[in-house]
């Protein structure tokens, strides 16, 4: 198995979101809890976990007031922290299991916390804004409950919740994977993008993403918005996501597990999940009977392809984004603007068009006109681009480099490339464990360097001989990182170093060369 497992009903993993501003008065402690998993734990246990987390946050601020607490290692548990918004914290408490598979990298767990918050913000806006809109907290809790539980469903295998483990150390969450295209294909894609974006009415500033299978081909969004839309597309929109009901994140292909949603209670709310509109009733004092619509953009198997090629999100009542529309909407971080999410799919090609809500006076009628414009003006170009990219595509092993197992990513551009999952599974357990430990050490060194001098990026080079005689290598320079495993390398360090130089010169434009 490629992931470490913990049962959903056990105390192997606990995941909470809380607000330090709330619940400061005696008897109101429950007010600070915004989300807690597992949901069936007694409130006393939930408060104990959050109280400990709050204490650790306060204690670490004494020694490092400018840097937020990120991780606390205890004898039996790892406490992973992420300050999602001012005074709003996400904390994951993971039990240290003696099972060999239950070995994870703290940085990978932090990326899970960051991703779920970024996706939540993209659909619902900030948690703080929801709390200000409804100070009782029922609105925020209801949205967080359904969204996070739907997100965690992707980590289920049977009845076990699986976190990224050491077997995922040649993956980097929070980055996009690009398709390499030739000059002629790139010109065709640019022409297609211009035609698609011109379908918007008037002078509306539309944006777009184009994906081929699970790889990004083109984007006119900011890097942060690109990462968020790309992550969502991989989870729910690409042909693979639509056909199998699972994302391509893990080396272990998962089936279609049951939902984590239960009829358990959220503090201050009673949740009814049997109603088609997914409503939540606030039972806190002074707000008895108040109900909230809870859109669920991450719910599995709700996207489908229509006869016209456009994807349709199956919902009931008011739709995603809280607007009277059957087309979901998202917030763009760079422009702070709400956009309609319009998705078209042709075989391996997925086109995501983002249309400003403010430009669509007629709502769905305007969206229908845009779709009609795309079908009339871009259909032939879409077919041509899909055919051209398909002919040039080398298959799932297109980016395999013989003799190497690697991860290459650019932190400044949020772009990564890695050995195909099928090739990574051929590595021995010792090699993966050694690389996982090496990445932990590199993460620590980068954090120390940022703390000492945030304006200076530290260059690193580490080469380790693993127990199985494989070479495990890390090179970090100018915002770029390269991790590599060479299992069939020669005995000498010189041979391993030369292999890295050849890889750098051929595939990285010499970015990691020592010359």
Tab-separated table of C-alpha atoms in Angstrom:
chain	number	residue	atom	x	y	z
A	1	UNK	CA	0.000	0.000	0.000
A	2	UNK	CA	1.175	3.512	-0.777
A	3	UNK	CA	-0.436	5.339	2.103
A	4	UNK	CA	-0.424	5.097	5.855
A	5	UNK	CA	-3.753	3.973	7.288
A	6	UNK	CA	-5.759	4.881	10.344
A	7	UNK	CA	-9.327	3.887	11.050
A	8	UNK	CA	-11.818	6.721	10.854
A	9	UNK	CA	-13.346	5.867	14.178
A	10	UNK	CA	-10.077	5.594	16.080
A	11	UNK	CA	-7.879	8.251	17.593
A	12	UNK	CA	-5.153	7.644	14.968
A	13	UNK	CA	-5.819	11.047	13.426
A	14	UNK	CA	-7.658	14.116	14.670
A	15	UNK	CA	-8.296	17.177	12.529
A	16	UNK	CA	-9.724	20.388	13.964
A	17	UNK	CA	-10.367	23.999	12.971
A	18	UNK	CA	-10.885	26.587	15.692
A	19	UNK	CA	-11.033	30.334	16.272
A	20	UNK	CA	-8.909	31.773	19.078
A	21	UNK	CA	-11.186	34.825	19.297
A	22	UNK	CA	-14.209	32.769	20.266
A	23	UNK	CA	-15.165	30.890	23.426
A	24	UNK	CA	-13.066	32.923	25.843
A	25	UNK	CA	-15.808	33.179	28.465
A	26	UNK	CA	-16.442	30.352	30.922
A	27	UNK	CA	-19.212	28.098	29.695
A	28	UNK	CA	-18.776	29.209	26.063
A	29	UNK	CA	-15.736	27.080	25.230
A	30	UNK	CA	-17.599	25.132	22.530
A	31	UNK	CA	-17.978	28.331	20.500
A	32	UNK	CA	-14.334	28.156	19.415
A	33	UNK	CA	-14.792	24.764	17.683
A	34	UNK	CA	-15.527	25.262	13.991
A	35	UNK	CA	-14.768	21.727	12.789
A	36	UNK	CA	-13.587	18.494	14.365
A	37	UNK	CA	-12.827	15.048	12.994
A	38	UNK	CA	-13.701	12.382	14.008
A	39	UNK	CA	-17.133	13.883	14.526
A	40	UNK	CA	-18.263	11.252	17.015
A	41	UNK	CA	-15.719	12.161	19.698
A	42	UNK	CA	-17.235	13.619	22.898
A	43	UNK	CA	-17.102	17.403	23.173
A	44	UNK	CA	-14.896	17.011	26.248
A	45	UNK	CA	-12.289	15.221	24.119
A	46	UNK	CA	-12.572	17.800	21.357
A	47	UNK	CA	-12.063	20.631	23.848
A	48	UNK	CA	-9.088	18.798	25.330
A	49	UNK	CA	-7.384	18.527	21.921
A	50	UNK	CA	-8.115	22.149	21.033
A	51	UNK	CA	-7.104	23.361	24.494
A	52	UNK	CA	-3.748	21.609	24.168
A	53	UNK	CA	-3.267	23.037	20.676
A	54	UNK	CA	-4.113	26.534	21.917
A	55	UNK	CA	-1.632	26.139	24.751
A	56	UNK	CA	1.134	25.030	22.390
A	57	UNK	CA	0.434	27.980	20.080
A	58	UNK	CA	0.599	30.420	22.988
A	59	UNK	CA	3.747	28.817	24.423
A	60	UNK	CA	5.692	28.834	21.135
A	61	UNK	CA	4.842	32.500	20.569
A	62	UNK	CA	6.987	33.347	23.591
A	63	UNK	CA	10.087	32.141	21.748
A	64	UNK	CA	9.050	32.981	18.187
A	65	UNK	CA	6.432	35.769	18.127
A	66	UNK	CA	6.861	36.450	14.392
A	67	UNK	CA	6.747	32.856	13.121
A	68	UNK	CA	3.590	30.761	13.547
A	69	UNK	CA	3.893	27.359	15.172
A	70	UNK	CA	4.158	24.630	12.524
A	71	UNK	CA	4.791	21.324	14.295
A	72	UNK	CA	5.234	19.932	17.795
A	73	UNK	CA	6.659	16.418	18.159
A	74	UNK	CA	5.481	14.578	21.261
A	75	UNK	CA	6.320	11.047	22.337
A	76	UNK	CA	3.166	9.487	20.909
A	77	UNK	CA	1.796	12.124	18.522
A	78	UNK	CA	2.816	14.722	15.947
A	79	UNK	CA	0.866	17.992	16.147
A	80	UNK	CA	0.815	19.721	12.747
A	81	UNK	CA	-0.323	23.368	12.723
A	82	UNK	CA	-1.420	25.745	9.991
A	83	UNK	CA	-2.600	29.291	10.678
A	84	UNK	CA	-5.159	29.526	7.889
A	85	UNK	CA	-6.312	33.059	8.739
A	86	UNK	CA	-5.605	35.481	11.593
A	87	UNK	CA	-6.609	33.647	14.820
A	88	UNK	CA	-8.079	30.742	12.828
A	89	UNK	CA	-6.028	27.576	13.097
A	90	UNK	CA	-6.127	24.175	11.467
A	91	UNK	CA	-4.468	21.393	13.441
A	92	UNK	CA	-3.862	17.754	12.594
A	93	UNK	CA	-2.862	15.391	15.402
A	94	UNK	CA	-1.367	12.161	14.088
A	95	UNK	CA	-0.572	9.149	16.222
A	96	UNK	CA	2.939	7.733	15.854
A	97	UNK	CA	2.203	4.191	14.824
A	98	UNK	CA	4.856	1.504	15.011
A	99	UNK	CA	3.617	0.037	11.736
A	100	UNK	CA	6.267	0.634	9.087
A	101	UNK	CA	3.774	2.092	6.612
A	102	UNK	CA	2.649	4.823	9.041
A	103	UNK	CA	5.562	7.141	8.300
A	104	UNK	CA	4.744	10.575	6.946
A	105	UNK	CA	6.509	13.816	6.193
A	106	UNK	CA	5.262	16.779	8.190
A	107	UNK	CA	5.565	19.069	5.174
A	108	UNK	CA	3.206	16.796	3.217
A	109	UNK	CA	0.612	16.928	6.016
A	110	UNK	CA	0.880	20.721	6.142
A	111	UNK	CA	0.231	20.807	2.392
A	112	UNK	CA	-3.020	18.894	2.989
A	113	UNK	CA	-4.133	21.558	5.477
A	114	UNK	CA	-3.164	24.373	3.121
A	115	UNK	CA	-4.927	22.776	0.163
A	116	UNK	CA	-8.247	22.209	1.917
A	117	UNK	CA	-8.270	25.825	3.134
A	118	UNK	CA	-7.330	27.225	-0.290
A	119	UNK	CA	-10.091	25.220	-1.980
A	120	UNK	CA	-12.585	26.267	0.696
A	121	UNK	CA	-11.669	29.924	0.136
A	122	UNK	CA	-12.068	29.496	-3.618
A	123	UNK	CA	-15.687	28.383	-3.258
A	124	UNK	CA	-16.917	30.007	-0.042
A	125	UNK	CA	-14.578	32.901	0.741
A	126	UNK	CA	-12.754	33.265	4.047
A	127	UNK	CA	-13.846	31.543	7.239
A	128	UNK	CA	-13.697	34.897	9.025
A	129	UNK	CA	-16.111	36.430	6.520
A	130	UNK	CA	-18.618	33.636	7.191
A	131	UNK	CA	-18.262	34.202	10.956
A	132	UNK	CA	-18.847	37.924	10.525
A	133	UNK	CA	-21.856	37.264	8.336
A	134	UNK	CA	-23.406	35.031	10.998
A	135	UNK	CA	-21.675	35.625	14.378
A	136	UNK	CA	-23.296	32.569	15.939
A	137	UNK	CA	-20.938	30.406	13.874
A	138	UNK	CA	-23.591	28.102	12.458
A	139	UNK	CA	-23.031	29.229	8.875
A	140	UNK	CA	-19.257	28.708	9.026
A	141	UNK	CA	-19.512	25.364	10.837
A	142	UNK	CA	-22.044	23.982	8.360
A	143	UNK	CA	-19.958	24.940	5.340
A	144	UNK	CA	-16.731	23.630	6.903
A	145	UNK	CA	-18.329	20.350	7.957
A	146	UNK	CA	-19.572	19.350	4.516
A	147	UNK	CA	-16.593	20.742	2.618
A	148	UNK	CA	-13.848	19.176	4.745
A	149	UNK	CA	-15.643	15.852	5.082
A	150	UNK	CA	-16.130	15.691	1.305
A	151	UNK	CA	-12.434	16.522	0.891
A	152	UNK	CA	-11.353	13.805	3.324
A	153	UNK	CA	-13.431	11.266	1.384
A	154	UNK	CA	-10.628	11.211	-1.202
A	155	UNK	CA	-8.331	9.803	1.479
A	156	UNK	CA	-10.606	6.876	2.250
A	157	UNK	CA	-9.845	3.300	1.293
A	158	UNK	CA	-12.634	1.121	2.609
A	159	UNK	CA	-13.167	2.316	6.159
A	160	UNK	CA	-9.634	3.620	6.653
A	161	UNK	CA	-8.459	7.180	6.288
A	162	UNK	CA	-5.111	7.280	4.505
A	163	UNK	CA	-2.631	10.130	4.709
A	164	UNK	CA	0.259	10.770	2.288
A	165	UNK	CA	3.072	8.500	3.490
A	166	UNK	CA	6.746	7.990	2.677
A	167	UNK	CA	5.664	6.273	-0.541
A	168	UNK	CA	4.423	9.654	-1.797
A	169	UNK	CA	7.752	11.429	-1.269
A	170	UNK	CA	8.228	11.850	-5.037
A	171	UNK	CA	5.070	13.962	-5.246
A	172	UNK	CA	4.533	17.622	-4.350
A	173	UNK	CA	1.020	18.753	-3.462
A	174	UNK	CA	0.261	22.411	-4.149
A	175	UNK	CA	1.937	22.436	-7.571
A	176	UNK	CA	0.741	21.971	-11.141
A	177	UNK	CA	2.075	19.458	-13.630
A	178	UNK	CA	2.594	20.876	-17.119
A	179	UNK	CA	2.354	19.191	-20.508
A	180	UNK	CA	5.362	19.875	-22.719
A	181	UNK	CA	4.189	20.898	-26.201
A	182	UNK	CA	5.970	21.828	-29.391
A	183	UNK	CA	5.915	25.263	-31.003
A	184	UNK	CA	3.187	24.401	-33.533
A	185	UNK	CA	0.912	22.914	-30.855
A	186	UNK	CA	1.532	25.901	-28.564
A	187	UNK	CA	0.393	28.295	-31.312
A	188	UNK	CA	-2.776	26.246	-31.817
A	189	UNK	CA	-3.497	26.319	-28.076
A	190	UNK	CA	-2.986	30.095	-27.896
A	191	UNK	CA	-5.359	30.566	-30.815
A	192	UNK	CA	-7.955	28.379	-29.100
A	193	UNK	CA	-7.661	30.320	-25.843
A	194	UNK	CA	-8.238	33.635	-27.634
A	195	UNK	CA	-11.372	32.315	-29.316
A	196	UNK	CA	-12.768	30.768	-26.113
A	197	UNK	CA	-12.151	33.859	-23.995
A	198	UNK	CA	-13.622	36.123	-26.691
A	199	UNK	CA	-16.961	34.327	-26.231
A	200	UNK	CA	-17.567	36.433	-23.112
A	201	UNK	CA	-19.982	39.309	-23.582
A	202	UNK	CA	-18.712	42.845	-24.085
A	203	UNK	CA	-15.378	43.710	-22.513
A	204	UNK	CA	-15.627	41.108	-19.741
A	205	UNK	CA	-12.172	39.969	-18.598
A	206	UNK	CA	-12.518	36.190	-18.789
A	207	UNK	CA	-9.780	33.754	-17.798
A	208	UNK	CA	-9.165	30.145	-18.699
A	209	UNK	CA	-7.297	26.933	-18.024
A	210	UNK	CA	-6.693	24.212	-20.591
A	211	UNK	CA	-5.790	20.699	-19.470
A	212	UNK	CA	-4.832	17.608	-21.431
A	213	UNK	CA	-5.722	14.583	-19.333
A	214	UNK	CA	-4.281	15.506	-15.890
A	215	UNK	CA	-1.673	17.958	-17.188
A	216	UNK	CA	-1.908	21.743	-17.544
A	217	UNK	CA	-1.472	23.076	-21.071
A	218	UNK	CA	-2.387	26.753	-20.702
A	219	UNK	CA	-3.506	29.254	-18.069
A	220	UNK	CA	-4.332	32.955	-18.022
A	221	UNK	CA	-4.755	33.011	-14.226
A	222	UNK	CA	-2.359	34.040	-11.484
A	223	UNK	CA	-0.083	31.275	-10.087
A	224	UNK	CA	-2.143	30.889	-6.871
A	225	UNK	CA	-5.478	30.746	-8.688
A	226	UNK	CA	-3.990	28.342	-11.229
A	227	UNK	CA	-2.891	25.963	-8.461
A	228	UNK	CA	-6.344	26.024	-6.867
A	229	UNK	CA	-8.306	25.484	-10.086
A	230	UNK	CA	-5.858	22.820	-11.230
A	231	UNK	CA	-6.202	20.961	-7.914
A	232	UNK	CA	-9.988	21.060	-8.165
A	233	UNK	CA	-9.904	19.924	-11.794
A	234	UNK	CA	-7.756	16.919	-10.887
A	235	UNK	CA	-10.101	16.048	-8.028
A	236	UNK	CA	-13.417	16.376	-9.867
A	237	UNK	CA	-13.306	17.578	-13.493
A	238	UNK	CA	-10.774	15.708	-15.641
A	239	UNK	CA	-11.795	12.637	-17.675
A	240	UNK	CA	-10.036	10.404	-15.133
A	241	UNK	CA	-11.878	12.022	-12.215
A	242	UNK	CA	-15.223	11.682	-13.997
A	243	UNK	CA	-14.689	8.067	-15.050
A	244	UNK	CA	-13.157	6.579	-11.911
A	245	UNK	CA	-14.402	8.865	-9.159
A	246	UNK	CA	-10.848	9.232	-7.869
A	247	UNK	CA	-8.057	11.748	-8.288
A	248	UNK	CA	-4.577	11.013	-9.586
A	249	UNK	CA	-2.826	12.244	-6.441
A	250	UNK	CA	-1.841	8.949	-4.847
A	251	UNK	CA	0.210	6.116	-6.241
A	252	UNK	CA	-2.533	3.890	-4.868
A	253	UNK	CA	-5.648	4.056	-7.037
A	254	UNK	CA	-8.676	4.190	-4.833
A	255	UNK	CA	-12.183	3.118	-5.696
A	256	UNK	CA	-15.353	4.964	-4.717
A	257	UNK	CA	-15.505	4.864	-0.925
A	258	UNK	CA	-18.575	5.728	1.051
A	259	UNK	CA	-19.004	9.303	2.181
A	260	UNK	CA	-17.726	10.373	5.579
A	261	UNK	CA	-20.871	12.466	6.089
A	262	UNK	CA	-22.859	11.218	9.063
A	263	UNK	CA	-25.818	12.438	11.037
A	264	UNK	CA	-23.531	13.484	13.871
A	265	UNK	CA	-23.841	16.900	15.459
A	266	UNK	CA	-21.803	20.012	14.833
A	267	UNK	CA	-21.432	22.194	17.945
A	268	UNK	CA	-24.374	24.605	17.924
A	269	UNK	CA	-25.941	22.953	14.863
A	270	UNK	CA	-27.964	19.924	13.952
A	271	UNK	CA	-27.203	18.659	10.468
A	272	UNK	CA	-29.708	16.990	8.203
A	273	UNK	CA	-27.989	15.139	5.360
A	274	UNK	CA	-31.034	13.294	4.094
A	275	UNK	CA	-32.562	16.388	2.538
A	276	UNK	CA	-31.529	16.964	-1.089
A	277	UNK	CA	-30.451	20.569	-0.485
A	278	UNK	CA	-28.113	19.659	2.404
A	279	UNK	CA	-29.375	22.074	5.000
A	280	UNK	CA	-28.105	22.724	8.487
A	281	UNK	CA	-30.276	23.948	11.359
A	282	UNK	CA	-28.756	26.283	13.956
A	283	UNK	CA	-29.850	25.285	17.467
A	284	UNK	CA	-27.734	27.781	19.391
A	285	UNK	CA	-29.515	30.177	21.779
A	286	UNK	CA	-31.482	32.910	20.027
A	287	UNK	CA	-31.232	31.237	16.604
A	288	UNK	CA	-33.341	28.103	16.998
A	289	UNK	CA	-34.595	26.796	13.688
A	290	UNK	CA	-32.380	28.981	11.484
A	291	UNK	CA	-31.401	27.000	8.398
A	292	UNK	CA	-28.494	27.346	6.008
A	293	UNK	CA	-28.066	26.047	2.512
A	294	UNK	CA	-24.769	24.144	2.302
A	295	UNK	CA	-23.388	23.817	-1.236
A	296	UNK	CA	-21.053	20.839	-1.740
A	297	UNK	CA	-18.708	21.394	-4.712
A	298	UNK	CA	-16.399	18.581	-3.563
A	299	UNK	CA	-19.107	15.939	-3.276
A	300	UNK	CA	-18.204	12.907	-5.342
A	301	UNK	CA	-19.900	11.862	-8.579
A	302	UNK	CA	-21.888	15.101	-8.977
A	303	UNK	CA	-20.169	16.316	-12.146
A	304	UNK	CA	-21.225	14.759	-15.442
A	305	UNK	CA	-20.728	15.498	-19.126
A	306	UNK	CA	-23.732	16.766	-21.057
A	307	UNK	CA	-24.544	15.997	-24.680
A	308	UNK	CA	-23.139	19.376	-25.752
A	309	UNK	CA	-19.747	18.623	-24.134
A	310	UNK	CA	-20.193	21.000	-21.192
A	311	UNK	CA	-19.923	19.561	-17.691
A	312	UNK	CA	-22.939	19.862	-15.400
A	313	UNK	CA	-22.863	19.924	-11.588
A	314	UNK	CA	-25.833	18.090	-10.111
A	315	UNK	CA	-27.258	20.170	-7.255
A	316	UNK	CA	-30.596	20.968	-5.670
A	317	UNK	CA	-32.028	24.301	-4.564
A	318	UNK	CA	-29.596	27.232	-4.471
A	319	UNK	CA	-26.303	26.371	-6.108
A	320	UNK	CA	-22.597	26.502	-5.352
A	321	UNK	CA	-21.630	30.052	-4.482
A	322	UNK	CA	-25.025	30.900	-3.068
A	323	UNK	CA	-26.344	32.441	-6.295
A	324	UNK	CA	-29.602	31.586	-8.057
A	325	UNK	CA	-27.789	29.779	-10.831
A	326	UNK	CA	-27.123	26.254	-12.005
A	327	UNK	CA	-23.554	27.240	-12.924
A	328	UNK	CA	-21.134	27.082	-9.955
A	329	UNK	CA	-18.992	30.073	-9.039
A	330	UNK	CA	-15.541	30.538	-7.527
A	331	UNK	CA	-13.585	33.399	-5.982
A	332	UNK	CA	-10.314	34.401	-7.635
A	333	UNK	CA	-7.685	35.272	-5.065
A	334	UNK	CA	-5.766	37.776	-7.186
A	335	UNK	CA	-8.731	39.926	-8.226
A	336	UNK	CA	-11.089	39.090	-5.332
A	337	UNK	CA	-13.782	38.600	-7.955
A	338	UNK	CA	-16.474	35.942	-8.184
A	339	UNK	CA	-16.469	34.027	-11.465
A	340	UNK	CA	-18.792	31.538	-13.118
A	341	UNK	CA	-17.101	28.164	-13.609
A	342	UNK	CA	-17.873	26.931	-17.132
A	343	UNK	CA	-16.230	23.616	-18.145
A	344	UNK	CA	-16.092	22.003	-21.584
A	345	UNK	CA	-14.586	18.600	-22.337
A	346	UNK	CA	-13.556	16.960	-25.605
A	347	UNK	CA	-12.032	13.509	-25.120
A	348	UNK	CA	-8.701	14.236	-23.356
A	349	UNK	CA	-9.071	18.016	-23.420
A	350	UNK	CA	-10.693	19.970	-20.573
A	351	UNK	CA	-11.295	23.720	-20.982
A	352	UNK	CA	-12.218	25.762	-17.904
A	353	UNK	CA	-13.607	29.215	-18.677
A	354	UNK	CA	-14.041	31.708	-15.839
A	355	UNK	CA	-16.592	34.447	-16.503
A	356	UNK	CA	-17.052	37.474	-14.174
A	357	UNK	CA	-20.409	37.251	-12.418
A	358	UNK	CA	-20.697	41.024	-12.662
A	359	UNK	CA	-20.678	40.800	-16.481
A	360	UNK	CA	-23.603	38.358	-16.680
A	361	UNK	CA	-26.656	40.558	-16.130
A	362	UNK	CA	-28.998	37.842	-17.358
A	363	UNK	CA	-27.395	35.083	-15.306
A	364	UNK	CA	-28.019	31.643	-16.793
A	365	UNK	CA	-29.317	33.097	-20.023
A	366	UNK	CA	-26.015	34.883	-20.492
A	367	UNK	CA	-24.082	31.713	-19.670
A	368	UNK	CA	-26.082	29.813	-22.293
A	369	UNK	CA	-25.147	32.451	-24.882
A	370	UNK	CA	-21.456	32.090	-24.018
A	371	UNK	CA	-21.683	28.310	-24.375
A	372	UNK	CA	-23.387	28.698	-27.735
A	373	UNK	CA	-20.641	31.071	-28.889
A	374	UNK	CA	-17.976	28.533	-27.889
A	375	UNK	CA	-19.712	25.699	-29.738
A	376	UNK	CA	-20.157	27.833	-32.875
A	377	UNK	CA	-16.717	29.464	-32.975
A	378	UNK	CA	-14.323	27.093	-31.214
A	379	UNK	CA	-15.525	23.534	-31.903
A	380	UNK	CA	-13.179	22.920	-34.837
A	381	UNK	CA	-10.216	24.410	-32.987
A	382	UNK	CA	-10.984	22.258	-29.934
A	383	UNK	CA	-11.022	19.105	-32.075
A	384	UNK	CA	-7.790	20.126	-33.771
A	385	UNK	CA	-5.968	20.846	-30.513
A	386	UNK	CA	-7.155	17.598	-28.924
A	387	UNK	CA	-5.982	15.591	-31.934
A	388	UNK	CA	-2.623	17.363	-32.118
A	389	UNK	CA	-1.887	16.934	-28.423
A	390	UNK	CA	-3.009	13.292	-28.521
A	391	UNK	CA	-0.655	12.536	-31.417
A	392	UNK	CA	2.283	14.087	-29.594
A	393	UNK	CA	1.472	12.511	-26.224
A	394	UNK	CA	3.887	9.808	-25.103
A	395	UNK	CA	1.496	8.133	-22.675
A	396	UNK	CA	1.634	7.864	-18.896
A	397	UNK	CA	5.396	7.191	-19.035
A	398	UNK	CA	6.115	10.229	-21.214
A	399	UNK	CA	8.252	11.868	-18.520
A	400	UNK	CA	10.055	8.726	-17.389
A	401	UNK	CA	13.843	9.002	-17.524
A	402	UNK	CA	15.512	5.615	-17.639
A	403	UNK	CA	17.562	4.835	-14.542
A	404	UNK	CA	16.176	7.792	-12.587
A	405	UNK	CA	13.341	8.211	-10.121
A	406	UNK	CA	12.955	11.922	-9.545
A	407	UNK	CA	10.901	14.893	-8.387
A	408	UNK	CA	11.614	18.317	-9.801
A	409	UNK	CA	9.711	21.403	-8.738
A	410	UNK	CA	9.939	25.156	-8.943
A	411	UNK	CA	8.600	26.757	-5.765
A	412	UNK	CA	8.426	30.212	-7.338
A	413	UNK	CA	6.208	29.066	-10.219
A	414	UNK	CA	4.395	26.267	-8.321
A	415	UNK	CA	5.240	23.789	-11.093
A	416	UNK	CA	6.464	20.218	-10.630
A	417	UNK	CA	7.379	17.154	-12.655
A	418	UNK	CA	8.040	13.672	-11.368
A	419	UNK	CA	8.623	10.094	-12.386
A	420	UNK	CA	5.382	8.329	-13.370
A	421	UNK	CA	3.623	6.648	-10.420
A	422	UNK	CA	4.051	3.218	-11.973
A	423	UNK	CA	7.806	3.665	-12.072
A	424	UNK	CA	8.004	4.967	-8.512
A	425	UNK	CA	6.357	1.769	-7.242
A	426	UNK	CA	9.406	-0.165	-8.456
A	427	UNK	CA	11.595	1.516	-5.835
A	428	UNK	CA	12.439	-0.470	-2.723
A	429	UNK	CA	11.047	0.464	0.646
A	430	UNK	CA	14.513	1.381	1.954
A	431	UNK	CA	15.006	3.855	-0.883
A	432	UNK	CA	11.678	5.572	-0.240
A	433	UNK	CA	12.225	5.723	3.520
A	434	UNK	CA	15.665	7.264	2.993
A	435	UNK	CA	14.279	9.854	0.591
A	436	UNK	CA	11.435	10.680	2.976
A	437	UNK	CA	13.928	11.302	5.802
A	438	UNK	CA	16.087	13.381	3.483
A	439	UNK	CA	13.126	15.559	2.495
A	440	UNK	CA	12.320	16.073	6.194
A	441	UNK	CA	15.871	17.323	6.776
A	442	UNK	CA	15.716	19.620	3.762
A	443	UNK	CA	12.381	21.036	4.990
A	444	UNK	CA	13.974	21.778	8.374
A	445	UNK	CA	16.964	23.488	6.768
A	446	UNK	CA	14.727	25.636	4.557
A	447	UNK	CA	12.619	26.667	7.555
A	448	UNK	CA	15.724	27.617	9.541
A	449	UNK	CA	17.045	29.641	6.615
A	450	UNK	CA	13.728	31.492	6.195
A	451	UNK	CA	13.647	32.263	9.913
A	452	UNK	CA	17.240	33.572	9.929
A	453	UNK	CA	16.965	35.600	6.719
A	454	UNK	CA	13.628	35.561	4.840
A	455	UNK	CA	15.157	37.421	1.882
A	456	UNK	CA	17.897	34.824	1.308
A	457	UNK	CA	17.253	31.417	-0.235
A	458	UNK	CA	19.669	28.756	0.941
A	459	UNK	CA	21.347	26.439	-1.554
A	460	UNK	CA	21.636	22.816	-0.469
A	461	UNK	CA	23.228	19.660	-1.797
A	462	UNK	CA	22.876	16.330	0.014
A	463	UNK	CA	23.834	12.879	-1.220
A	464	UNK	CA	23.171	9.825	0.970
A	465	UNK	CA	23.948	6.144	0.539
A	466	UNK	CA	20.890	4.165	1.677
A	467	UNK	CA	20.937	0.791	3.409
A	468	UNK	CA	20.228	-0.945	0.106
A	469	UNK	CA	23.177	0.919	-1.500
A	470	UNK	CA	20.930	3.247	-3.492
A	471	UNK	CA	21.943	6.883	-3.828
A	472	UNK	CA	19.383	9.363	-2.468
A	473	UNK	CA	20.054	12.922	-3.588
A	474	UNK	CA	18.661	16.401	-2.955
A	475	UNK	CA	19.716	19.668	-4.587
A	476	UNK	CA	18.094	23.013	-3.799
A	477	UNK	CA	19.018	26.224	-5.572
A	478	UNK	CA	17.318	29.528	-6.458
A	479	UNK	CA	13.813	28.360	-5.546
A	480	UNK	CA	14.111	25.084	-7.441
A	481	UNK	CA	14.372	21.640	-5.856
A	482	UNK	CA	15.456	18.283	-7.259
A	483	UNK	CA	15.072	14.953	-5.440
A	484	UNK	CA	16.371	11.756	-6.924
A	485	UNK	CA	16.846	8.056	-6.218
A	486	UNK	CA	19.438	6.026	-8.120
A	487	UNK	CA	19.092	2.358	-7.213
A	488	UNK	CA	21.281	0.939	-9.961
A	489	UNK	CA	24.065	3.458	-9.731
A	490	UNK	CA	27.757	2.621	-9.424
A	491	UNK	CA	29.383	2.290	-6.010
A	492	UNK	CA	31.120	5.659	-6.178
A	493	UNK	CA	29.789	9.055	-5.187
A	494	UNK	CA	31.463	10.465	-8.301
A	495	UNK	CA	29.250	8.266	-10.485
A	496	UNK	CA	26.085	9.420	-8.690
A	497	UNK	CA	27.128	13.075	-8.898
A	498	UNK	CA	27.844	12.717	-12.601
A	499	UNK	CA	24.399	11.157	-13.146
A	500	UNK	CA	22.759	14.167	-11.498
A	501	UNK	CA	24.811	16.543	-13.645
A	502	UNK	CA	23.682	14.768	-16.815
A	503	UNK	CA	20.043	14.946	-15.705
A	504	UNK	CA	20.352	18.637	-14.817
A	505	UNK	CA	21.950	19.585	-18.118
A	506	UNK	CA	19.512	17.613	-20.257
A	507	UNK	CA	16.193	18.196	-18.475
A	508	UNK	CA	16.693	21.267	-16.261
A	509	UNK	CA	18.761	23.601	-18.462
A	510	UNK	CA	21.678	23.141	-16.086
A	511	UNK	CA	19.792	24.635	-13.108
A	512	UNK	CA	21.278	22.085	-10.689
A	513	UNK	CA	24.740	21.803	-12.207
A	514	UNK	CA	27.677	22.540	-9.942
A	515	UNK	CA	29.723	24.347	-12.573
